[in-house]
């Protein structure tokens, strides 16, 4: 029996997304352990209404004001659920005393302010929204230290690394005797594409990941290797280390989710089926374990694992991310903003796949990196990175009007 006080009450930021729905799948399996205080989404009223009917949250937030009005109209027969709107609503449920745990699963920079509100309120924060940490690195980790929030990584690689480290030494790798982190990458759907082939890939092809089913933005990031670049920065902040202590290993099977190498030669790995229910269940229940509904690993059926070095000539985004981290200050916020703009343009058919790194490199070279002293500086860098990327996308489109891609 679990004591009533041990039952976690959750705010789920980004409930209608890939991570949000998988989180609810784990929650659904353990009604004795987890309950939902608040659900949030951007615009999808229909999906949100269905989730509210199933999980009966006290609060439902739509980031979009019109969507909030429509949700309130749809839920008139559900008086227990209050509907809020906009960023103020997101911040309110992220910091609410009624919830002890916040799943940060909004995609992109839009997640920064609400995720930070959860951190500042000292919650157990399950971090899927890597962009928030990439943008604001030091300030984010300082806020964690000040509030005493418990930050648990949900990204499968970071959750794997977390599981391979002693719990009390997660941010003291030398003290833990760690030599380096081996960060695994699937290599994405275009791992074997030549540079020429990369020019012709479509959004539909980019969104079809060989091993994982994810939201559109992270799927494109996986295809460009920017996801690994963001994860490299994420790992530096989470584990208080530097890019030269982390080596990316392309491992196409996505079974080993990352490894930690110790000075005595031991290499600890976390393995599992590529199913986000495992890291999510780990974050929800930590330090305990709960059944996540994940199929057991059949190593006999898998047979072999493969490893190769990433190719940063074909996939420059990984190099750009490492450079942005080294440049420091607001450079990672510019990198992230330019990437978000470029990915959105690619998904809209306004940019070739191979031009995504071109846009990001241009923004990094053009927007001066400043000290990231406060969140205003981060938000200003985010805006400047987006503006510069958008202007460059339009320039490229002007030049390419006769010969697209
Ligand atoms: P998704 O696109 O499937 O879902 C995004 C969620 O955020 C949705 O609920 C959407 O309504 C909400 N949202 C979007 N824009 C918003 C805005 N402006 N304001 C408020 N809410 C907004 O994305 P996802 O794949 O679930 O990824 C979510 C986060 O988790 C990303 O940061 C991603 O990098 C990270 N992540 C995802 C996976 C995965 O397997 N999908 C794995 C590791 C990390
Ligand atoms: Mg990952």
Short mmCIF file of C-alpha atoms and ligand atoms in Angstrom, two decimals:
data_model
loop_
_atom_site.label_atom_id
_atom_site.label_comp_id
_atom_site.label_asym_id
_atom_site.label_seq_id
_atom_site.Cartn_x
_atom_site.Cartn_y
_atom_site.Cartn_z
CA UNK A 1 0.00 0.00 0.00
CA UNK A 2 1.22 3.49 -0.82
CA UNK A 3 0.56 6.19 1.77
CA UNK A 4 -1.81 8.91 0.54
CA UNK A 5 0.97 11.49 1.02
CA UNK A 6 3.19 9.60 -1.45
CA UNK A 7 0.65 10.07 -4.25
CA UNK A 8 2.02 12.55 -6.76
CA UNK A 9 -0.21 15.28 -8.13
CA UNK A 10 0.84 16.36 -11.58
CA UNK A 11 0.76 19.41 -13.79
CA UNK A 12 1.35 18.30 -17.35
CA UNK A 13 2.64 21.08 -19.60
CA UNK A 14 2.11 19.99 -23.22
CA UNK A 15 -0.47 17.28 -22.46
CA UNK A 16 -1.63 16.78 -26.07
CA UNK A 17 1.87 16.19 -27.47
CA UNK A 18 3.82 13.00 -27.95
CA UNK A 19 5.47 13.14 -24.49
CA UNK A 20 2.26 14.42 -22.87
CA UNK A 21 0.17 11.51 -24.14
CA UNK A 22 2.84 8.94 -23.23
CA UNK A 23 3.02 10.44 -19.73
CA UNK A 24 -0.73 10.06 -19.38
CA UNK A 25 -0.39 6.45 -20.49
CA UNK A 26 1.94 5.80 -17.53
CA UNK A 27 -0.31 7.81 -15.17
CA UNK A 28 -3.33 5.78 -16.32
CA UNK A 29 -1.59 2.56 -15.23
CA UNK A 30 -1.03 3.80 -11.67
CA UNK A 31 -4.11 5.62 -10.33
CA UNK A 32 -2.94 4.75 -6.80
CA UNK A 33 0.32 6.69 -7.32
CA UNK A 34 -0.40 9.55 -9.71
CA UNK A 35 -3.25 11.98 -10.25
CA UNK A 36 -3.60 14.96 -12.55
CA UNK A 37 -4.01 18.48 -11.19
CA UNK A 38 -3.64 20.40 -14.47
CA UNK A 39 -3.34 19.74 -18.19
CA UNK A 40 -2.13 22.29 -20.75
CA UNK A 41 -2.00 22.51 -24.53
CA UNK A 42 -1.62 25.11 -27.29
CA UNK A 43 -4.63 24.90 -29.61
CA UNK A 44 -6.01 21.35 -29.85
CA UNK A 45 -9.40 21.77 -28.14
CA UNK A 46 -10.86 18.41 -29.17
CA UNK A 47 -7.94 16.36 -27.80
CA UNK A 48 -7.80 18.47 -24.65
CA UNK A 49 -11.54 18.07 -24.02
CA UNK A 50 -11.20 14.28 -24.31
CA UNK A 51 -8.25 14.27 -21.87
CA UNK A 52 -10.19 16.45 -19.40
CA UNK A 53 -13.11 14.04 -19.48
CA UNK A 54 -10.80 11.13 -18.71
CA UNK A 55 -8.47 12.70 -16.13
CA UNK A 56 -10.75 15.33 -14.51
CA UNK A 57 -8.03 17.94 -13.90
CA UNK A 58 -8.85 20.84 -11.58
CA UNK A 59 -7.43 23.20 -14.23
CA UNK A 60 -7.05 23.03 -18.01
CA UNK A 61 -4.99 25.69 -19.78
CA UNK A 62 -4.97 26.55 -23.48
CA UNK A 63 -2.05 28.77 -24.50
CA UNK A 64 -4.24 30.18 -27.25
CA UNK A 65 -7.03 32.46 -25.91
CA UNK A 66 -9.62 31.51 -28.57
CA UNK A 67 -8.94 27.84 -27.94
CA UNK A 68 -9.46 28.45 -24.20
CA UNK A 69 -12.87 30.01 -24.89
CA UNK A 70 -13.86 27.07 -27.07
CA UNK A 71 -12.64 24.56 -24.46
CA UNK A 72 -14.65 26.30 -21.73
CA UNK A 73 -17.76 26.09 -23.95
CA UNK A 74 -17.11 22.39 -24.61
CA UNK A 75 -16.63 21.58 -20.93
CA UNK A 76 -19.71 23.31 -19.45
CA UNK A 77 -20.82 19.89 -18.17
CA UNK A 78 -17.51 19.42 -16.31
CA UNK A 79 -17.80 21.98 -13.48
CA UNK A 80 -14.76 20.57 -11.65
CA UNK A 81 -12.39 21.79 -14.37
CA UNK A 82 -11.53 25.49 -14.55
CA UNK A 83 -10.24 26.68 -17.93
CA UNK A 84 -7.42 29.24 -18.03
CA UNK A 85 -5.69 30.89 -21.00
CA UNK A 86 -2.28 32.07 -22.13
CA UNK A 87 1.16 32.15 -20.57
CA UNK A 88 -0.22 33.45 -17.26
CA UNK A 89 -2.39 30.33 -17.05
CA UNK A 90 0.59 28.09 -17.84
CA UNK A 91 2.71 29.77 -15.17
CA UNK A 92 -0.11 29.55 -12.65
CA UNK A 93 -0.52 25.77 -12.97
CA UNK A 94 3.26 25.19 -13.17
CA UNK A 95 3.73 26.90 -9.79
CA UNK A 96 0.44 25.90 -8.11
CA UNK A 97 0.80 24.51 -4.58
CA UNK A 98 -1.78 21.84 -5.43
CA UNK A 99 0.76 20.07 -7.70
CA UNK A 100 4.08 18.61 -6.51
CA UNK A 101 5.29 17.34 -9.90
CA UNK A 102 5.47 19.14 -13.25
CA UNK A 103 6.10 17.40 -16.55
CA UNK A 104 7.71 20.04 -18.80
CA UNK A 105 6.75 18.77 -22.25
CA UNK A 106 5.95 21.91 -24.24
CA UNK A 107 8.02 21.95 -27.42
CA UNK A 108 10.56 24.71 -28.02
CA UNK A 109 11.22 28.12 -26.51
CA UNK A 110 7.52 28.49 -25.62
CA UNK A 111 8.22 26.14 -22.71
CA UNK A 112 10.87 28.28 -21.04
CA UNK A 113 8.72 30.58 -18.88
CA UNK A 114 6.29 27.90 -17.61
CA UNK A 115 9.11 25.37 -17.00
CA UNK A 116 11.04 28.00 -15.11
CA UNK A 117 7.95 28.80 -13.03
CA UNK A 118 7.87 25.14 -11.95
CA UNK A 119 11.59 25.25 -11.13
CA UNK A 120 11.26 28.45 -9.10
CA UNK A 121 8.34 26.93 -7.18
CA UNK A 122 10.64 24.06 -6.15
CA UNK A 123 8.70 21.29 -7.86
CA UNK A 124 9.83 17.84 -8.96
CA UNK A 125 10.41 18.90 -12.57
CA UNK A 126 10.48 16.20 -15.23
CA UNK A 127 12.39 17.89 -18.03
CA UNK A 128 11.51 16.88 -21.59
CA UNK A 129 11.60 20.45 -22.92
CA UNK A 130 15.36 20.51 -23.61
CA UNK A 131 15.12 23.83 -25.49
CA UNK A 132 14.34 25.65 -22.22
CA UNK A 133 17.60 24.45 -20.67
CA UNK A 134 19.63 25.00 -23.85
CA UNK A 135 18.45 28.62 -24.07
CA UNK A 136 19.03 29.62 -20.49
CA UNK A 137 21.63 27.08 -19.19
CA UNK A 138 23.32 28.74 -16.24
CA UNK A 139 20.31 30.81 -15.18
CA UNK A 140 18.11 27.72 -15.31
CA UNK A 141 20.52 25.63 -13.21
CA UNK A 142 20.97 28.53 -10.76
CA UNK A 143 17.19 28.66 -10.33
CA UNK A 144 17.15 24.90 -9.65
CA UNK A 145 19.86 25.32 -6.98
CA UNK A 146 18.12 28.29 -5.37
CA UNK A 147 14.65 26.76 -5.16
CA UNK A 148 15.71 23.21 -4.32
CA UNK A 149 13.65 21.87 -7.23
CA UNK A 150 14.29 18.22 -8.09
CA UNK A 151 15.24 18.20 -11.79
CA UNK A 152 14.85 14.79 -13.40
CA UNK A 153 15.85 14.27 -17.06
CA UNK A 154 13.25 12.71 -19.33
CA UNK A 155 15.20 12.83 -22.58
CA UNK A 156 16.03 9.12 -22.97
CA UNK A 157 19.81 9.69 -23.23
CA UNK A 158 19.97 11.97 -20.20
CA UNK A 159 17.71 9.71 -18.22
CA UNK A 160 20.08 6.85 -19.12
CA UNK A 161 23.13 8.84 -17.97
CA UNK A 162 21.27 9.82 -14.79
CA UNK A 163 20.57 6.15 -14.10
CA UNK A 164 24.25 5.26 -14.66
CA UNK A 165 25.52 7.87 -12.15
CA UNK A 166 25.48 7.72 -8.35
CA UNK A 167 22.45 9.83 -7.33
CA UNK A 168 24.47 12.11 -5.02
CA UNK A 169 27.16 12.81 -7.66
CA UNK A 170 25.05 13.68 -10.69
CA UNK A 171 26.70 17.11 -10.96
CA UNK A 172 30.12 16.04 -9.69
CA UNK A 173 31.50 13.76 -12.39
CA UNK A 174 35.18 13.99 -11.30
CA UNK A 175 34.09 13.15 -7.74
CA UNK A 176 32.12 10.19 -9.09
CA UNK A 177 35.20 8.93 -10.97
CA UNK A 178 33.68 9.52 -14.39
CA UNK A 179 36.06 9.78 -17.35
CA UNK A 180 33.47 10.64 -19.99
CA UNK A 181 29.90 10.36 -21.12
CA UNK A 182 29.08 8.34 -24.22
CA UNK A 183 25.97 9.99 -25.65
CA UNK A 184 24.22 7.73 -28.13
CA UNK A 185 22.36 8.89 -31.24
CA UNK A 186 20.22 6.95 -33.68
CA UNK A 187 21.65 8.92 -36.61
CA UNK A 188 18.09 9.67 -37.78
CA UNK A 189 16.36 8.63 -40.99
CA UNK A 190 19.09 10.02 -43.29
CA UNK A 191 22.12 8.47 -41.62
CA UNK A 192 23.31 6.95 -44.90
CA UNK A 193 22.27 9.80 -47.21
CA UNK A 194 24.91 11.62 -49.26
CA UNK A 195 24.98 15.42 -49.24
CA UNK A 196 23.25 15.38 -52.64
CA UNK A 197 20.48 13.11 -51.39
CA UNK A 198 19.96 15.37 -48.37
CA UNK A 199 18.92 18.26 -50.64
CA UNK A 200 15.82 16.39 -51.84
CA UNK A 201 14.38 15.06 -48.59
CA UNK A 202 10.80 16.03 -47.76
CA UNK A 203 9.19 16.93 -44.41
CA UNK A 204 7.27 13.64 -44.49
CA UNK A 205 10.53 11.68 -44.84
CA UNK A 206 12.22 13.73 -42.13
CA UNK A 207 9.34 13.14 -39.71
CA UNK A 208 9.48 9.37 -40.16
CA UNK A 209 12.06 8.37 -37.56
CA UNK A 210 13.34 4.78 -37.81
CA UNK A 211 13.01 3.98 -34.08
CA UNK A 212 10.94 6.62 -32.27
CA UNK A 213 7.52 8.18 -32.84
CA UNK A 214 7.80 11.85 -31.79
CA UNK A 215 6.49 15.36 -32.43
CA UNK A 216 7.37 16.97 -35.77
CA UNK A 217 9.97 19.44 -34.51
CA UNK A 218 12.10 16.91 -32.61
CA UNK A 219 11.78 14.48 -35.54
CA UNK A 220 13.34 17.04 -37.89
CA UNK A 221 15.97 17.83 -35.22
CA UNK A 222 16.82 14.12 -35.10
CA UNK A 223 17.19 14.06 -38.88
CA UNK A 224 19.59 17.06 -38.92
CA UNK A 225 21.42 15.85 -35.75
CA UNK A 226 20.50 19.19 -34.13
CA UNK A 227 18.65 17.06 -31.59
CA UNK A 228 22.03 15.57 -30.59
CA UNK A 229 23.52 19.05 -30.57
CA UNK A 230 20.79 20.30 -28.22
CA UNK A 231 21.30 17.16 -26.14
CA UNK A 232 25.05 17.77 -25.94
CA UNK A 233 24.34 21.20 -24.44
CA UNK A 234 21.58 19.73 -22.24
CA UNK A 235 24.04 17.12 -20.90
CA UNK A 236 26.67 19.80 -20.16
CA UNK A 237 24.22 21.70 -17.97
CA UNK A 238 22.53 18.72 -16.31
CA UNK A 239 25.77 16.94 -15.42
CA UNK A 240 27.95 20.03 -14.97
CA UNK A 241 30.45 19.05 -17.63
CA UNK A 242 31.88 20.17 -21.00
CA UNK A 243 31.49 19.01 -24.61
CA UNK A 244 35.02 17.55 -24.67
CA UNK A 245 33.95 15.16 -21.87
CA UNK A 246 31.11 13.85 -24.02
CA UNK A 247 31.50 11.68 -27.09
CA UNK A 248 28.55 11.14 -29.43
CA UNK A 249 28.22 7.53 -30.62
CA UNK A 250 25.81 6.85 -33.47
CA UNK A 251 24.04 3.62 -32.48
CA UNK A 252 21.33 2.97 -35.07
CA UNK A 253 19.46 0.35 -33.02
CA UNK A 254 18.55 2.90 -30.26
CA UNK A 255 18.68 0.22 -27.57
CA UNK A 256 21.60 1.59 -25.54
CA UNK A 257 20.27 5.00 -24.50
CA UNK A 258 23.70 6.29 -23.38
CA UNK A 259 26.68 5.24 -21.27
CA UNK A 260 29.00 6.52 -18.57
CA UNK A 261 32.70 5.57 -18.61
CA UNK A 262 34.52 5.53 -15.27
CA UNK A 263 38.26 5.95 -14.63
CA UNK A 264 38.63 2.28 -13.68
CA UNK A 265 37.55 1.31 -17.20
CA UNK A 266 33.97 0.37 -16.28
CA UNK A 267 31.36 1.52 -18.76
CA UNK A 268 27.80 1.54 -17.43
CA UNK A 269 24.96 1.61 -19.94
CA UNK A 270 21.21 1.81 -19.69
CA UNK A 271 19.38 -0.33 -22.24
CA UNK A 272 15.76 -0.71 -23.14
CA UNK A 273 13.25 -0.77 -25.97
CA UNK A 274 13.01 2.65 -27.65
CA UNK A 275 9.88 3.60 -25.71
CA UNK A 276 9.60 6.93 -23.85
CA UNK A 277 7.40 5.30 -21.21
CA UNK A 278 10.62 4.02 -19.57
CA UNK A 279 12.30 7.40 -18.86
CA UNK A 280 8.92 8.97 -18.06
CA UNK A 281 8.07 6.23 -15.54
CA UNK A 282 11.57 6.59 -14.12
CA UNK A 283 11.08 10.32 -13.61
CA UNK A 284 7.57 9.96 -12.20
CA UNK A 285 8.46 7.26 -9.67
CA UNK A 286 12.13 8.02 -8.91
CA UNK A 287 13.79 6.70 -6.77
CA UNK A 288 11.25 3.91 -6.96
CA UNK A 289 10.35 1.89 -10.05
CA UNK A 290 6.92 1.30 -11.55
CA UNK A 291 5.70 -0.88 -14.39
CA UNK A 292 5.70 1.30 -17.50
CA UNK A 293 4.00 -1.22 -19.79
CA UNK A 294 7.18 -1.50 -21.88
CA UNK A 295 7.91 -4.73 -23.73
CA UNK A 296 10.89 -6.60 -22.23
CA UNK A 297 14.09 -6.37 -24.23
CA UNK A 298 14.80 -9.45 -26.38
CA UNK A 299 18.56 -9.34 -26.89
CA UNK A 300 18.54 -12.67 -28.74
CA UNK A 301 16.18 -11.21 -31.33
CA UNK A 302 18.29 -8.03 -31.60
CA UNK A 303 21.53 -9.96 -32.07
CA UNK A 304 23.99 -7.13 -32.76
CA UNK A 305 24.65 -3.52 -31.85
CA UNK A 306 26.49 -1.09 -34.12
CA UNK A 307 28.41 2.11 -33.41
CA UNK A 308 29.84 4.80 -35.70
CA UNK A 309 31.16 8.33 -35.39
CA UNK A 310 28.81 11.17 -36.33
CA UNK A 311 29.60 12.86 -39.66
CA UNK A 312 29.54 16.60 -39.03
CA UNK A 313 30.23 17.37 -42.73
CA UNK A 314 26.85 15.96 -43.72
CA UNK A 315 25.23 16.96 -40.40
CA UNK A 316 26.84 20.27 -39.33
CA UNK A 317 24.18 21.03 -36.67
CA UNK A 318 26.02 18.92 -34.10
CA UNK A 319 29.18 21.00 -34.62
CA UNK A 320 27.19 24.27 -34.54
CA UNK A 321 25.65 23.34 -31.19
CA UNK A 322 29.06 22.52 -29.66
CA UNK A 323 30.40 25.84 -30.97
CA UNK A 324 27.45 27.76 -29.54
CA UNK A 325 28.01 26.17 -26.14
CA UNK A 326 31.73 27.08 -26.28
CA UNK A 327 30.86 30.66 -27.31
CA UNK A 328 28.63 30.78 -24.21
CA UNK A 329 26.37 33.63 -23.10
CA UNK A 330 23.35 34.02 -25.33
CA UNK A 331 24.80 32.00 -28.27
CA UNK A 332 22.85 28.80 -27.43
CA UNK A 333 19.61 30.85 -27.30
CA UNK A 334 20.39 32.20 -30.79
CA UNK A 335 21.19 28.68 -32.03
CA UNK A 336 17.90 27.38 -30.66
CA UNK A 337 15.83 30.25 -32.02
CA UNK A 338 17.35 30.04 -35.52
CA UNK A 339 16.84 26.28 -35.50
CA UNK A 340 13.17 26.64 -34.53
CA UNK A 341 12.59 29.13 -37.36
CA UNK A 342 14.48 27.00 -39.91
CA UNK A 343 12.65 23.81 -38.92
CA UNK A 344 9.26 25.56 -39.12
CA UNK A 345 10.19 26.91 -42.59
CA UNK A 346 11.29 23.43 -43.72
CA UNK A 347 8.03 21.90 -42.46
CA UNK A 348 6.09 24.62 -44.36
CA UNK A 349 7.95 23.85 -47.59
CA UNK A 350 9.79 27.20 -47.49
CA UNK A 351 13.31 25.85 -46.90
CA UNK A 352 15.39 22.91 -48.13
CA UNK A 353 16.48 20.41 -45.51
CA UNK A 354 20.16 21.02 -46.30
CA UNK A 355 19.71 24.76 -45.70
CA UNK A 356 18.65 24.33 -42.06
CA UNK A 357 22.29 24.41 -40.82
CA UNK A 358 23.06 27.27 -43.25
CA UNK A 359 20.40 29.42 -41.59
CA UNK A 360 21.63 28.57 -38.10
CA UNK A 361 25.29 29.21 -38.93
CA UNK A 362 24.35 32.57 -40.43
CA UNK A 363 22.35 33.59 -37.33
CA UNK A 364 25.20 32.58 -35.01
CA UNK A 365 27.68 34.58 -37.09
CA UNK A 366 25.41 37.64 -37.33
CA UNK A 367 23.77 38.01 -33.93
CA UNK A 368 26.44 39.05 -31.41
CA UNK A 369 26.66 36.73 -28.40
CA UNK A 370 26.12 38.68 -25.18
CA UNK A 371 26.41 37.77 -21.53
CA UNK A 372 23.37 35.78 -20.43
CA UNK A 373 22.98 37.77 -17.20
CA UNK A 374 19.21 37.65 -16.96
CA UNK A 375 16.17 36.27 -18.71
CA UNK A 376 15.62 39.54 -20.58
CA UNK A 377 18.97 38.97 -22.32
CA UNK A 378 17.90 35.41 -23.21
CA UNK A 379 14.55 36.55 -24.60
CA UNK A 380 16.23 39.33 -26.60
CA UNK A 381 18.69 36.81 -28.09
CA UNK A 382 15.78 34.52 -28.90
CA UNK A 383 14.02 37.33 -30.80
CA UNK A 384 17.20 38.43 -32.60
CA UNK A 385 18.01 34.83 -33.61
CA UNK A 386 14.49 34.36 -35.01
CA UNK A 387 14.53 37.69 -36.89
CA UNK A 388 17.93 37.02 -38.44
CA UNK A 389 16.97 33.45 -39.41
CA UNK A 390 13.69 34.61 -40.95
CA UNK A 391 15.40 37.35 -42.97
CA UNK A 392 17.96 34.84 -44.26
CA UNK A 393 15.25 32.30 -45.16
CA UNK A 394 13.56 35.01 -47.26
CA UNK A 395 16.87 35.98 -48.93
CA UNK A 396 17.55 32.32 -49.81
CA UNK A 397 14.02 31.93 -51.14
CA UNK A 398 14.47 35.03 -53.31
CA UNK A 399 17.64 33.58 -54.81
CA UNK A 400 16.14 30.10 -55.23
CA UNK A 401 12.85 31.16 -56.86
CA UNK A 402 13.96 29.57 -60.15
CA UNK A 403 15.76 26.51 -58.79
CA UNK A 404 14.21 25.39 -55.51
CA UNK A 405 16.68 23.48 -53.31
P1 LIG B 1 4.77 17.69 -29.64
O1 LIG B 1 4.83 18.65 -30.75
O2 LIG B 1 4.21 16.32 -29.89
O3 LIG B 1 3.92 18.32 -28.42
C1 LIG B 1 4.15 19.61 -27.97
C2 LIG B 1 3.16 20.01 -26.89
O4 LIG B 1 3.42 21.38 -26.57
C3 LIG B 1 1.69 19.94 -27.31
O5 LIG B 1 0.89 19.58 -26.21
C4 LIG B 1 1.36 21.39 -27.72
O6 LIG B 1 0.01 21.70 -27.56
C5 LIG B 1 2.24 22.17 -26.75
N1 LIG B 1 2.65 23.47 -27.29
C6 LIG B 1 3.17 23.72 -28.51
N2 LIG B 1 3.41 25.04 -28.67
C7 LIG B 1 3.00 25.62 -27.52
C8 LIG B 1 2.96 26.98 -27.08
N3 LIG B 1 3.38 27.99 -27.87
N4 LIG B 1 2.50 27.23 -25.84
C9 LIG B 1 2.06 26.24 -25.05
N5 LIG B 1 2.05 24.93 -25.42
C10 LIG B 1 2.53 24.64 -26.64
O7 LIG B 1 6.25 17.58 -29.03
P2 LIG B 1 6.92 16.34 -28.28
O8 LIG B 1 7.54 15.44 -29.25
O9 LIG B 1 5.98 15.80 -27.25
O10 LIG B 1 8.14 17.09 -27.55
C11 LIG B 1 7.94 17.89 -26.41
C12 LIG B 1 9.30 18.21 -25.80
O11 LIG B 1 9.89 16.98 -25.35
C13 LIG B 1 10.29 18.81 -26.80
O12 LIG B 1 11.08 19.76 -26.16
C14 LIG B 1 11.14 17.62 -27.23
O13 LIG B 1 12.45 17.99 -27.61
C15 LIG B 1 11.17 16.81 -25.95
N6 LIG B 1 11.39 15.37 -26.16
C16 LIG B 1 10.50 14.66 -26.87
C17 LIG B 1 10.72 13.30 -27.08
C18 LIG B 1 9.71 12.45 -27.83
O14 LIG B 1 9.87 11.25 -27.87
N7 LIG B 1 8.67 13.03 -28.41
C19 LIG B 1 11.86 12.70 -26.55
C20 LIG B 1 12.76 13.48 -25.83
C21 LIG B 1 12.52 14.82 -25.62
MG1 LIG B 2 16.82 12.22 -26.77
#
